[in-house]
Amino acid sequence: MNVLNLKNTINKIVLGVGLSALLITTACGTPKKEGVAATVNGVDITQEEFVKNYASQRNYYTLSAGSESYLTEKSPQDPSKTMDQVIKESVLNDLIDMEILKQDAEKLGIKAEDSEIDKELNTVKEQMGGQEAFNEQLKQMGSNEAYYREYFTNLNIMKQYYKVKEKEFKASEDEIKKYYDEHKDEYFTADAAHILVKDVNEANLIKKELSKGADFAQIAKEKSTDKGSAEKGGELGEFSNGMMVKEFEDVVKTIKVGEISDPVESQFGFHIIKLNRFENKKLEEVKETIESAVTQQKYKDYLDNLKKEAKVEKYINVKDDIEIPEEFKLPAATKAEDKSKETPADEVGNSTVETKEKAAENKASNKKENKDVKNTEKTEEKSK
């Protein structure tokens, strides 16, 4: 593993354990406590720890955007806040989330061994070309080794914690069967054809033609912008749940075999779908997937309960300016880099809960980035 993979690694763990469910909603406004950012069940999270994490996340977003001016932009999710305020809020919540988890992990005897953390750090240093190169890279990212030691420590605790809880919340056969019965239509194989056009008015006109008996395959060949399937009369072939974008799948699950849908919009345009076949998958085919879903839901519920029971006080006002320690300041040359040189930004991120604004920042073309979209592109490419 190298530094470049740090952010992806932490995000995979977070998604796996459902830690993002632990968003604390306690309102700010509590009188300040000197040197303390928040208190969780009587345990203080120091101002120093908050500033260290805030500075690193601030640097990450600055490097990603290519300019510090990004920090003054309005949040796409909440225009009343700047991105800098969103980062502060997210960092504070992350620290609180982690503290709640660590306190529960401690009751189970879970702790990170220094030898394991040393091993993780040494592996990264070797990948980077040694201690000197590692230090230089951290300097360019506005970070230090102590920060990453804490990062690996928390990651190690989360991994151990989830393994213990995964066994505790393992789904029973009855729970798996109940979930399958309630979500059966989410697991299917189907065969369909579609006509894809860019304009909704054109899609409506085509729908009217089809309603009057026009040949679906012929219109697909003449007008569909999905050239691959158009050559086949719009036929997409067989696909399973998760292979098409959500909008497409939602329609497939509601129309009858042989029926032609009204136009449905996705990021690709407007689809008119003809369903050729639809079959629910058998329980045996999806048992493992369902077992994981049920286990993680039980785990999420457990974390939600921890949140409700936790006594949390916050002392940070996100509108206040935070003085960045010298060791966490980005070099002037690094701050001036444009987005074509944003590799260091990918290397620095370690937020335990991905901010909602991150998805919006990654350009409009990524606003619907998810497994369904990617798999749809593969399906349409396959049909060409």
CSV table of C-alpha atoms in Angstrom, one decimal:
chain,number,residue,atom,x,y,z
A,1,MET,CA,0.0,0.0,0.0
A,2,ASN,CA,1.2,3.5,-0.7
A,3,VAL,CA,0.2,7.0,0.4
A,4,LEU,CA,-1.8,7.4,-2.8
A,5,ASN,CA,-4.2,4.7,-1.6
A,6,LEU,CA,-4.8,6.1,1.8
A,7,LYS,CA,-8.0,7.9,1.1
A,8,ASN,CA,-9.5,5.0,-0.8
A,9,THR,CA,-8.6,2.6,1.9
A,10,ILE,CA,-10.2,4.6,4.7
A,11,ASN,CA,-13.3,5.1,2.6
A,12,LYS,CA,-13.7,1.4,1.9
A,13,ILE,CA,-13.5,0.7,5.6
A,14,VAL,CA,-15.9,3.4,6.5
A,15,LEU,CA,-18.5,2.2,4.0
A,16,GLY,CA,-18.0,-1.3,5.1
A,17,VAL,CA,-18.7,-0.6,8.8
A,18,GLY,CA,-21.3,2.1,8.2
A,19,LEU,CA,-19.5,4.6,10.4
A,20,SER,CA,-21.1,7.5,8.4
A,21,ALA,CA,-24.3,6.7,10.2
A,22,LEU,CA,-22.8,8.2,13.3
A,23,LEU,CA,-23.4,11.8,12.4
A,24,ILE,CA,-23.8,13.8,15.6
A,25,THR,CA,-26.5,16.4,15.4
A,26,THR,CA,-25.8,18.2,18.7
A,27,ALA,CA,-26.1,21.9,18.0
A,28,CYS,CA,-23.1,24.2,18.3
A,29,GLY,CA,-23.4,27.2,20.6
A,30,THR,CA,-22.2,25.6,23.9
A,31,PRO,CA,-20.0,28.0,25.8
A,32,LYS,CA,-16.3,27.4,24.8
A,33,LYS,CA,-14.1,25.2,27.0
A,34,GLU,CA,-10.5,26.3,26.9
A,35,GLY,CA,-8.3,24.1,24.7
A,36,VAL,CA,-11.2,21.7,24.0
A,37,ALA,CA,-13.0,21.2,20.7
A,38,ALA,CA,-15.6,18.7,22.0
A,39,THR,CA,-16.4,16.4,24.9
A,40,VAL,CA,-17.7,12.9,24.3
A,41,ASN,CA,-19.1,11.1,27.4
A,42,GLY,CA,-16.7,13.1,29.5
A,43,VAL,CA,-13.7,12.6,27.3
A,44,ASP,CA,-12.2,15.7,25.8
A,45,ILE,CA,-11.2,16.1,22.1
A,46,THR,CA,-8.5,18.7,22.3
A,47,GLN,CA,-8.4,21.9,20.2
A,48,GLU,CA,-5.0,20.8,19.1
A,49,GLU,CA,-6.3,17.5,17.7
A,50,PHE,CA,-9.1,19.3,15.9
A,51,VAL,CA,-6.8,21.9,14.4
A,52,LYS,CA,-4.4,19.2,13.2
A,53,ASN,CA,-7.2,17.3,11.4
A,54,TYR,CA,-8.9,20.5,10.1
A,55,ALA,CA,-5.6,21.7,8.6
A,56,SER,CA,-4.9,18.4,6.8
A,57,GLN,CA,-8.4,18.3,5.4
A,58,ARG,CA,-8.2,22.0,4.4
A,59,ASN,CA,-5.0,21.3,2.6
A,60,TYR,CA,-6.6,18.3,0.9
A,61,TYR,CA,-9.4,20.3,-0.6
A,62,THR,CA,-7.1,23.3,-1.4
A,63,LEU,CA,-4.9,21.0,-3.4
A,64,SER,CA,-7.8,19.2,-5.1
A,65,ALA,CA,-9.4,22.5,-6.2
A,66,GLY,CA,-6.0,24.1,-7.1
A,67,SER,CA,-6.6,27.2,-5.1
A,68,GLU,CA,-7.5,28.4,-1.6
A,69,SER,CA,-10.3,30.4,-3.1
A,70,TYR,CA,-12.3,27.2,-3.1
A,71,LEU,CA,-12.6,27.5,0.7
A,72,THR,CA,-14.7,30.7,0.4
A,73,GLU,CA,-17.2,29.1,-2.1
A,74,LYS,CA,-20.7,28.3,-1.0
A,75,SER,CA,-21.5,24.8,-0.2
A,76,PRO,CA,-23.7,23.1,-2.9
A,77,GLN,CA,-25.7,21.3,-0.2
A,78,ASP,CA,-26.1,24.3,2.1
A,79,PRO,CA,-25.4,27.8,0.5
A,80,SER,CA,-25.5,29.4,3.9
A,81,LYS,CA,-22.1,27.8,4.6
A,82,THR,CA,-18.8,28.2,2.9
A,83,MET,CA,-16.8,25.1,2.0
A,84,ASP,CA,-14.3,26.0,4.8
A,85,GLN,CA,-17.1,25.9,7.3
A,86,VAL,CA,-18.3,22.6,5.9
A,87,ILE,CA,-14.8,21.2,6.3
A,88,LYS,CA,-14.6,22.3,9.9
A,89,GLU,CA,-18.0,20.9,10.7
A,90,SER,CA,-17.2,17.6,9.0
A,91,VAL,CA,-13.8,17.3,10.8
A,92,LEU,CA,-15.4,17.9,14.2
A,93,ASN,CA,-18.1,15.3,13.5
A,94,ASP,CA,-15.4,12.8,12.3
A,95,LEU,CA,-13.5,13.2,15.5
A,96,ILE,CA,-16.6,12.7,17.6
A,97,ASP,CA,-17.6,9.7,15.6
A,98,MET,CA,-14.2,8.1,16.1
A,99,GLU,CA,-14.2,8.9,19.8
A,100,ILE,CA,-17.6,7.2,20.3
A,101,LEU,CA,-16.3,4.1,18.4
A,102,LYS,CA,-13.0,4.0,20.3
A,103,GLN,CA,-14.7,4.2,23.6
A,104,ASP,CA,-16.9,1.2,22.7
A,105,ALA,CA,-13.9,-0.6,21.2
A,106,GLU,CA,-12.0,-0.1,24.5
A,107,LYS,CA,-14.7,-1.9,26.4
A,108,LEU,CA,-14.1,-4.9,24.1
A,109,GLY,CA,-10.4,-4.8,24.8
A,110,ILE,CA,-9.6,-3.5,21.3
A,111,LYS,CA,-6.5,-1.4,20.8
A,112,ALA,CA,-3.9,-0.8,18.1
A,113,GLU,CA,-0.5,-2.3,18.7
A,114,ASP,CA,2.4,0.1,18.1
A,115,SER,CA,4.3,-2.7,16.2
A,116,GLU,CA,1.4,-2.9,13.7
A,117,ILE,CA,1.3,0.8,13.2
A,118,ASP,CA,5.0,0.9,12.7
A,119,LYS,CA,4.7,-1.8,10.1
A,120,GLU,CA,2.1,0.1,8.2
A,121,LEU,CA,4.1,3.3,8.2
A,122,ASN,CA,7.3,1.6,7.2
A,123,THR,CA,5.6,0.0,4.2
A,124,VAL,CA,4.5,3.5,3.1
A,125,LYS,CA,7.9,4.9,3.6
A,126,GLU,CA,9.4,2.2,1.5
A,127,GLN,CA,6.9,2.8,-1.2
A,128,MET,CA,7.8,6.5,-1.2
A,129,GLY,CA,11.5,5.8,-1.4
A,130,GLY,CA,12.6,6.1,2.2
A,131,GLN,CA,12.2,8.4,5.2
A,132,GLU,CA,13.6,11.5,3.5
A,133,ALA,CA,11.3,11.2,0.5
A,134,PHE,CA,8.4,10.5,2.8
A,135,ASN,CA,9.1,13.6,4.9
A,136,GLU,CA,9.3,15.7,1.7
A,137,GLN,CA,6.0,14.4,0.4
A,138,LEU,CA,4.3,15.2,3.7
A,139,LYS,CA,5.8,18.7,3.7
A,140,GLN,CA,4.3,19.3,0.2
A,141,MET,CA,0.9,18.1,1.5
A,142,GLY,CA,1.0,20.2,4.7
A,143,SER,CA,1.1,17.2,7.0
A,144,ASN,CA,3.5,15.3,9.3
A,145,GLU,CA,4.3,11.7,10.4
A,146,ALA,CA,2.4,12.0,13.7
A,147,TYR,CA,-0.7,12.8,11.8
A,148,TYR,CA,-0.4,9.6,9.7
A,149,ARG,CA,0.5,7.6,12.8
A,150,GLU,CA,-2.8,8.6,14.3
A,151,TYR,CA,-4.5,7.9,11.0
A,152,PHE,CA,-3.3,4.3,10.8
A,153,THR,CA,-4.1,3.8,14.5
A,154,ASN,CA,-7.7,4.8,14.0
A,155,LEU,CA,-7.9,2.7,10.9
A,156,ASN,CA,-6.5,-0.3,12.7
A,157,ILE,CA,-9.0,0.1,15.5
A,158,MET,CA,-11.9,0.4,13.1
A,159,LYS,CA,-10.9,-2.8,11.3
A,160,GLN,CA,-10.7,-4.8,14.5
A,161,TYR,CA,-13.9,-3.3,15.8
A,162,TYR,CA,-15.9,-4.2,12.7
A,163,LYS,CA,-14.6,-7.8,12.6
A,164,VAL,CA,-15.9,-8.3,16.2
A,165,LYS,CA,-19.3,-6.6,15.5
A,166,GLU,CA,-19.6,-8.4,12.2
A,167,LYS,CA,-19.6,-11.7,14.0
A,168,GLU,CA,-21.9,-10.4,16.7
A,169,PHE,CA,-24.5,-9.2,14.2
A,170,LYS,CA,-24.2,-12.1,11.7
A,171,ALA,CA,-27.6,-12.5,10.0
A,172,SER,CA,-29.6,-15.5,10.9
A,173,GLU,CA,-31.4,-17.7,8.3
A,174,ASP,CA,-34.8,-16.3,9.3
A,175,GLU,CA,-33.5,-12.7,8.9
A,176,ILE,CA,-32.1,-13.5,5.5
A,177,LYS,CA,-35.4,-15.1,4.3
A,178,LYS,CA,-37.4,-12.2,5.7
A,179,TYR,CA,-35.2,-9.6,3.9
A,180,TYR,CA,-35.4,-11.5,0.7
A,181,ASP,CA,-39.2,-11.7,0.8
A,182,GLU,CA,-39.4,-7.9,1.4
A,183,HIS,CA,-36.8,-7.0,-1.2
A,184,LYS,CA,-37.3,-9.7,-3.8
A,185,ASP,CA,-37.8,-7.3,-6.8
A,186,GLU,CA,-34.4,-5.8,-6.1
A,187,TYR,CA,-32.7,-9.0,-7.2
A,188,PHE,CA,-33.5,-10.0,-10.8
A,189,THR,CA,-32.4,-10.8,-14.2
A,190,ALA,CA,-34.1,-9.2,-17.2
A,191,ASP,CA,-34.0,-8.7,-20.9
A,192,ALA,CA,-35.0,-5.4,-22.5
A,193,ALA,CA,-34.6,-3.2,-25.4
A,194,HIS,CA,-34.6,0.6,-25.5
A,195,ILE,CA,-34.6,3.7,-27.7
A,196,LEU,CA,-32.4,6.4,-26.4
A,197,VAL,CA,-32.8,10.1,-27.5
A,198,LYS,CA,-31.6,13.4,-26.1
A,199,ASP,CA,-34.8,15.4,-26.3
A,200,VAL,CA,-37.9,14.7,-24.2
A,201,ASN,CA,-40.2,16.0,-26.9
A,202,GLU,CA,-38.7,13.6,-29.4
A,203,ALA,CA,-39.1,10.8,-26.9
A,204,ASN,CA,-42.8,11.7,-26.4
A,205,LEU,CA,-43.4,11.7,-30.1
A,206,ILE,CA,-41.7,8.3,-30.5
A,207,LYS,CA,-43.9,6.9,-27.6
A,208,LYS,CA,-47.0,8.1,-29.5
A,209,GLU,CA,-45.8,6.4,-32.7
A,210,LEU,CA,-45.2,3.1,-30.8
A,211,SER,CA,-48.7,3.4,-29.2
A,212,LYS,CA,-50.2,3.5,-32.7
A,213,GLY,CA,-48.4,0.3,-33.6
A,214,ALA,CA,-45.0,1.5,-35.0
A,215,ASP,CA,-42.2,-1.1,-35.1
A,216,PHE,CA,-40.0,-0.7,-32.0
A,217,ALA,CA,-36.9,-2.2,-33.6
A,218,GLN,CA,-37.2,-0.1,-36.7
A,219,ILE,CA,-37.5,3.2,-34.8
A,220,ALA,CA,-34.6,2.1,-32.6
A,221,LYS,CA,-32.4,1.6,-35.7
A,222,GLU,CA,-33.3,4.9,-37.1
A,223,LYS,CA,-33.4,7.2,-34.1
A,224,SER,CA,-31.7,5.7,-31.0
A,225,THR,CA,-28.5,7.5,-30.0
A,226,ASP,CA,-27.2,4.3,-28.5
A,227,LYS,CA,-25.7,3.1,-31.7
A,228,GLY,CA,-24.5,-0.2,-30.3
A,229,SER,CA,-28.0,-1.4,-29.4
A,230,ALA,CA,-29.7,0.5,-32.2
A,231,GLU,CA,-28.1,-1.8,-34.7
A,232,LYS,CA,-29.9,-4.7,-32.9
A,233,GLY,CA,-33.2,-2.9,-32.9
A,234,GLY,CA,-32.6,-1.5,-29.4
A,235,GLU,CA,-31.9,-4.9,-27.8
A,236,LEU,CA,-29.7,-4.7,-24.7
A,237,GLY,CA,-29.7,-8.4,-23.9
A,238,GLU,CA,-29.7,-9.9,-20.5
A,239,PHE,CA,-28.7,-7.9,-17.4
A,240,SER,CA,-29.1,-8.1,-13.7
A,241,ASN,CA,-29.9,-5.7,-10.9
A,242,GLY,CA,-27.0,-3.2,-10.5
A,243,MET,CA,-26.1,-3.2,-14.1
A,244,MET,CA,-28.3,-0.3,-15.2
A,245,VAL,CA,-28.7,3.2,-13.9
A,246,LYS,CA,-31.3,3.5,-11.1
A,247,GLU,CA,-33.9,5.3,-13.3
A,248,PHE,CA,-33.8,2.5,-15.9
A,249,GLU,CA,-34.0,-0.3,-13.3
A,250,ASP,CA,-36.9,1.4,-11.5
A,251,VAL,CA,-39.0,1.2,-14.7
A,252,VAL,CA,-37.9,-2.3,-15.5
A,253,LYS,CA,-39.2,-3.4,-12.1
A,254,THR,CA,-42.6,-1.8,-12.5
A,255,ILE,CA,-43.7,-2.5,-16.1
A,256,LYS,CA,-45.0,-5.8,-17.4
A,257,VAL,CA,-43.3,-8.1,-19.9
A,258,GLY,CA,-44.1,-7.0,-23.4
A,259,GLU,CA,-45.0,-3.5,-22.2
A,260,ILE,CA,-43.3,-0.3,-23.5
A,261,SER,CA,-42.6,2.4,-21.0
A,262,ASP,CA,-43.2,6.1,-21.1
A,263,PRO,CA,-39.9,8.1,-21.6
A,264,VAL,CA,-37.7,8.0,-18.5
A,265,GLU,CA,-34.7,10.3,-18.0
A,266,SER,CA,-31.2,9.4,-17.0
A,267,GLN,CA,-27.9,11.1,-17.4
A,268,PHE,CA,-27.7,9.4,-20.9
A,269,GLY,CA,-30.9,11.0,-22.2
A,270,PHE,CA,-34.4,9.8,-22.4
A,271,HIS,CA,-35.1,6.0,-22.6
A,272,ILE,CA,-38.2,4.3,-24.0
A,273,ILE,CA,-38.0,0.8,-22.6
A,274,LYS,CA,-39.5,-2.5,-23.9
A,275,LEU,CA,-39.3,-5.3,-21.4
A,276,ASN,CA,-38.8,-8.7,-22.9
A,277,ARG,CA,-38.3,-10.8,-19.8
A,278,PHE,CA,-38.1,-10.3,-16.0
A,279,GLU,CA,-37.3,-13.0,-13.4
A,280,ASN,CA,-36.6,-12.7,-9.7
A,281,LYS,CA,-33.4,-14.3,-8.6
A,282,LYS,CA,-33.7,-17.3,-6.3
A,283,LEU,CA,-32.7,-16.9,-2.6
A,284,GLU,CA,-29.7,-19.2,-3.0
A,285,GLU,CA,-28.3,-16.9,-5.7
A,286,VAL,CA,-28.3,-13.8,-3.5
A,287,LYS,CA,-28.1,-15.2,-0.1
A,288,GLU,CA,-24.5,-14.0,0.5
A,289,THR,CA,-25.3,-10.5,-0.6
A,290,ILE,CA,-28.4,-10.3,1.6
A,291,GLU,CA,-26.5,-11.7,4.6
A,292,SER,CA,-24.0,-8.9,4.2
A,293,ALA,CA,-26.8,-6.3,3.8
A,294,VAL,CA,-28.7,-7.5,6.9
A,295,THR,CA,-25.5,-7.7,9.0
A,296,GLN,CA,-24.5,-4.1,8.1
A,297,GLN,CA,-28.0,-2.8,8.8
A,298,LYS,CA,-27.9,-4.3,12.3
A,299,TYR,CA,-24.4,-2.8,12.7
A,300,LYS,CA,-25.7,0.6,11.6
A,301,ASP,CA,-28.6,0.4,14.0
A,302,TYR,CA,-26.2,-0.4,16.8
A,303,LEU,CA,-24.1,2.6,15.9
A,304,ASP,CA,-27.2,4.8,15.8
A,305,ASN,CA,-28.0,3.7,19.3
A,306,LEU,CA,-24.5,4.6,20.5
A,307,LYS,CA,-25.0,8.0,19.0
A,308,LYS,CA,-28.3,8.5,20.8
A,309,GLU,CA,-26.8,7.4,24.1
A,310,ALA,CA,-23.6,9.5,23.8
A,311,LYS,CA,-23.4,12.7,25.7
A,312,VAL,CA,-21.7,15.2,23.3
A,313,GLU,CA,-20.8,18.8,23.8
A,314,LYS,CA,-19.3,20.8,20.9
A,315,TYR,CA,-17.2,24.0,21.5
A,316,ILE,CA,-16.2,24.8,17.9
A,317,ASN,CA,-17.9,27.7,16.1
A,318,VAL,CA,-17.3,26.9,12.4
A,319,LYS,CA,-17.5,30.6,11.5
A,320,ASP,CA,-14.4,31.3,13.6
A,321,ASP,CA,-11.0,31.6,11.9
A,322,ILE,CA,-8.6,28.9,12.8
A,323,GLU,CA,-4.9,29.6,13.0
A,324,ILE,CA,-3.0,26.9,11.0
A,325,PRO,CA,0.2,25.7,12.7
A,326,GLU,CA,3.4,26.3,10.7
A,327,GLU,CA,4.0,22.6,10.2
A,328,PHE,CA,0.6,22.2,8.5
A,329,LYS,CA,0.9,25.1,6.1
A,330,LEU,CA,1.1,24.3,2.5
A,331,PRO,CA,4.3,25.5,0.7
A,332,ALA,CA,3.4,28.6,-1.5
A,333,ALA,CA,4.5,26.8,-4.6
A,334,THR,CA,2.2,23.8,-3.8
A,335,LYS,CA,-0.8,26.0,-3.3
A,336,ALA,CA,-0.3,27.7,-6.6
A,337,GLU,CA,-0.4,24.4,-8.5
A,338,ASP,CA,-3.3,23.8,-10.9
A,339,LYS,CA,-5.7,20.9,-10.8
A,340,SER,CA,-3.6,18.9,-13.3
A,341,LYS,CA,-1.1,18.4,-10.5
A,342,GLU,CA,-3.5,17.3,-7.8
A,343,THR,CA,-1.9,13.9,-7.1
A,344,PRO,CA,-0.8,15.1,-3.6
A,345,ALA,CA,-4.4,15.9,-2.8
A,346,ASP,CA,-5.4,12.3,-3.3
A,347,GLU,CA,-2.6,11.3,-1.0
A,348,VAL,CA,-3.5,13.4,1.9
A,349,GLY,CA,-7.2,12.8,2.5
A,350,ASN,CA,-8.1,10.7,5.5
A,351,SER,CA,-11.6,11.9,6.6
A,352,THR,CA,-13.4,9.1,8.4
A,353,VAL,CA,-16.7,10.3,7.0
A,354,GLU,CA,-16.7,11.6,3.4
A,355,THR,CA,-18.3,15.1,3.3
A,356,LYS,CA,-21.4,15.3,1.2
A,357,GLU,CA,-19.9,18.2,-0.7
A,358,LYS,CA,-17.0,16.2,-2.0
A,359,ALA,CA,-19.2,14.5,-4.6
A,360,ALA,CA,-20.5,17.8,-5.8
A,361,GLU,CA,-17.0,19.2,-6.1
A,362,ASN,CA,-15.8,16.4,-8.4
A,363,LYS,CA,-17.3,18.1,-11.4
A,364,ALA,CA,-20.8,17.8,-12.8
A,365,SER,CA,-19.9,14.8,-14.8
A,366,ASN,CA,-19.4,12.8,-11.6
A,367,LYS,CA,-22.6,14.0,-9.9
A,368,LYS,CA,-24.2,10.6,-10.3
A,369,GLU,CA,-21.0,8.6,-9.8
A,370,ASN,CA,-22.0,5.1,-8.6
A,371,LYS,CA,-21.8,1.5,-9.4
A,372,ASP,CA,-25.0,1.6,-11.4
A,373,VAL,CA,-23.9,4.3,-13.7
A,374,LYS,CA,-20.6,2.6,-14.4
A,375,ASN,CA,-22.2,-0.7,-15.1
A,376,THR,CA,-24.7,0.8,-17.4
A,377,GLU,CA,-21.9,2.3,-19.5
A,378,LYS,CA,-20.4,-1.2,-19.7
A,379,THR,CA,-23.7,-2.7,-20.7
A,380,GLU,CA,-24.3,-0.1,-23.4
A,381,GLU,CA,-20.7,-0.6,-24.7
A,382,LYS,CA,-21.2,-4.3,-24.7
A,383,SER,CA,-24.2,-3.9,-27.0
A,384,LYS,CA,-22.2,-2.0,-29.6
